Amino acid sequence: MGQSVRIYQKKQLIFNQLSFRHQDMVKIGTVGVAALKNRLEAAQGPNDSPAKPLTKRYAIYKTRMGKGNRRNLRLTGRMLDNFMVRTVTENTAKASLTSRKERIKGWANQKIEPWVVLSPKNQAAVREAAQRVLSEAKDRLLVERWLGGRQI
């Protein structure tokens, strides 16, 4: 396995220092994170079914705040904004929450209902993105060589 590379350094995105394979994994990981966030915005659970309902008291509070009474993990928006691809290797991309406060909130929400998982639709989106990245990289990865009139 390749060396793990952090793509954020001092809250700045470092993209120009990554190899082509790392950049490909950033693309695939970003699609996975976006698909996961879209599922959460639609108040869907880990199996693409409706998320667990809010408790009565929290639903009332959230409605008063003008955010609706659905479990979409968006009261202030800081936790989901903090969740993004943080490290990549040549064959993995890892997304996480980095702020301590957001990690605690994420852990508490994970205990209520798993949310940091790729649902079947999310997995399909990641597979499609990986196929797209591989088809773009095909010319770069495959090299035809001719030796004495025949292909090797």
Tab-separated table of C-alpha atoms in Angstrom, residues 39-99:
chain	number	residue	atom	x	y	z
A	39	ARG	CA	-28.545	11.212	1.115
A	40	LEU	CA	-28.366	12.910	4.511
A	41	GLU	CA	-29.903	16.125	3.140
A	42	ALA	CA	-32.835	14.028	1.880
A	43	ALA	CA	-33.270	12.590	5.425
A	44	GLN	CA	-32.533	9.036	4.321
A	45	GLY	CA	-30.979	6.342	6.477
A	46	PRO	CA	-28.140	3.926	5.696
A	47	ASN	CA	-30.353	1.737	3.471
A	48	ASP	CA	-31.845	4.623	1.429
A	49	SER	CA	-35.033	4.390	3.470
A	50	PRO	CA	-36.421	7.284	5.539
A	51	ALA	CA	-34.247	8.112	8.557
A	52	LYS	CA	-35.460	7.511	12.092
A	53	PRO	CA	-37.900	10.191	13.239
A	54	LEU	CA	-36.720	12.867	15.634
A	55	THR	CA	-37.786	12.818	19.242
A	56	LYS	CA	-40.866	14.963	19.849
A	57	ARG	CA	-38.972	17.538	21.882
A	58	TYR	CA	-36.123	17.913	19.351
A	59	ALA	CA	-38.608	18.069	16.455
A	60	ILE	CA	-40.372	20.992	18.149
A	61	TYR	CA	-37.043	22.763	18.818
A	62	LYS	CA	-35.835	22.249	15.265
A	63	THR	CA	-39.145	23.474	13.823
A	64	ARG	CA	-38.928	26.625	15.951
A	65	MET	CA	-35.448	27.223	14.553
A	66	GLY	CA	-36.967	27.080	11.053
A	67	LYS	CA	-35.083	23.927	9.999
A	68	GLY	CA	-38.031	21.534	9.636
A	69	ASN	CA	-38.586	18.438	11.706
A	70	ARG	CA	-36.659	15.851	9.674
A	71	ARG	CA	-33.484	14.014	10.642
A	72	ASN	CA	-31.206	15.539	8.009
A	73	LEU	CA	-28.253	16.448	10.274
A	74	ARG	CA	-28.630	20.121	9.323
A	75	LEU	CA	-29.340	22.416	12.235
A	76	THR	CA	-26.369	24.720	11.836
A	77	GLY	CA	-24.668	22.877	8.967
A	78	ARG	CA	-21.202	22.971	10.514
A	79	MET	CA	-20.897	19.226	11.077
A	80	LEU	CA	-21.650	18.237	7.495
A	81	ASP	CA	-19.538	21.067	6.124
A	82	ASN	CA	-16.630	19.727	8.190
A	83	PHE	CA	-17.030	16.170	6.783
A	84	MET	CA	-14.816	15.781	3.700
A	85	VAL	CA	-12.013	13.737	2.181
A	86	ARG	CA	-8.941	14.276	4.371
A	87	THR	CA	-6.327	11.653	3.422
A	88	VAL	CA	-5.683	9.559	0.325
A	89	THR	CA	-3.379	6.749	-0.707
A	90	GLU	CA	-3.022	5.192	-4.128
A	91	ASN	CA	-6.013	2.930	-3.449
A	92	THR	CA	-8.015	4.509	-0.605
A	93	ALA	CA	-9.680	7.798	0.220
A	94	LYS	CA	-10.671	8.585	3.811
A	95	ALA	CA	-13.200	11.194	4.840
A	96	SER	CA	-13.608	12.371	8.400
A	97	LEU	CA	-14.634	15.124	10.754
A	98	THR	CA	-11.630	17.017	12.085
A	99	SER	CA	-13.094	19.489	14.535
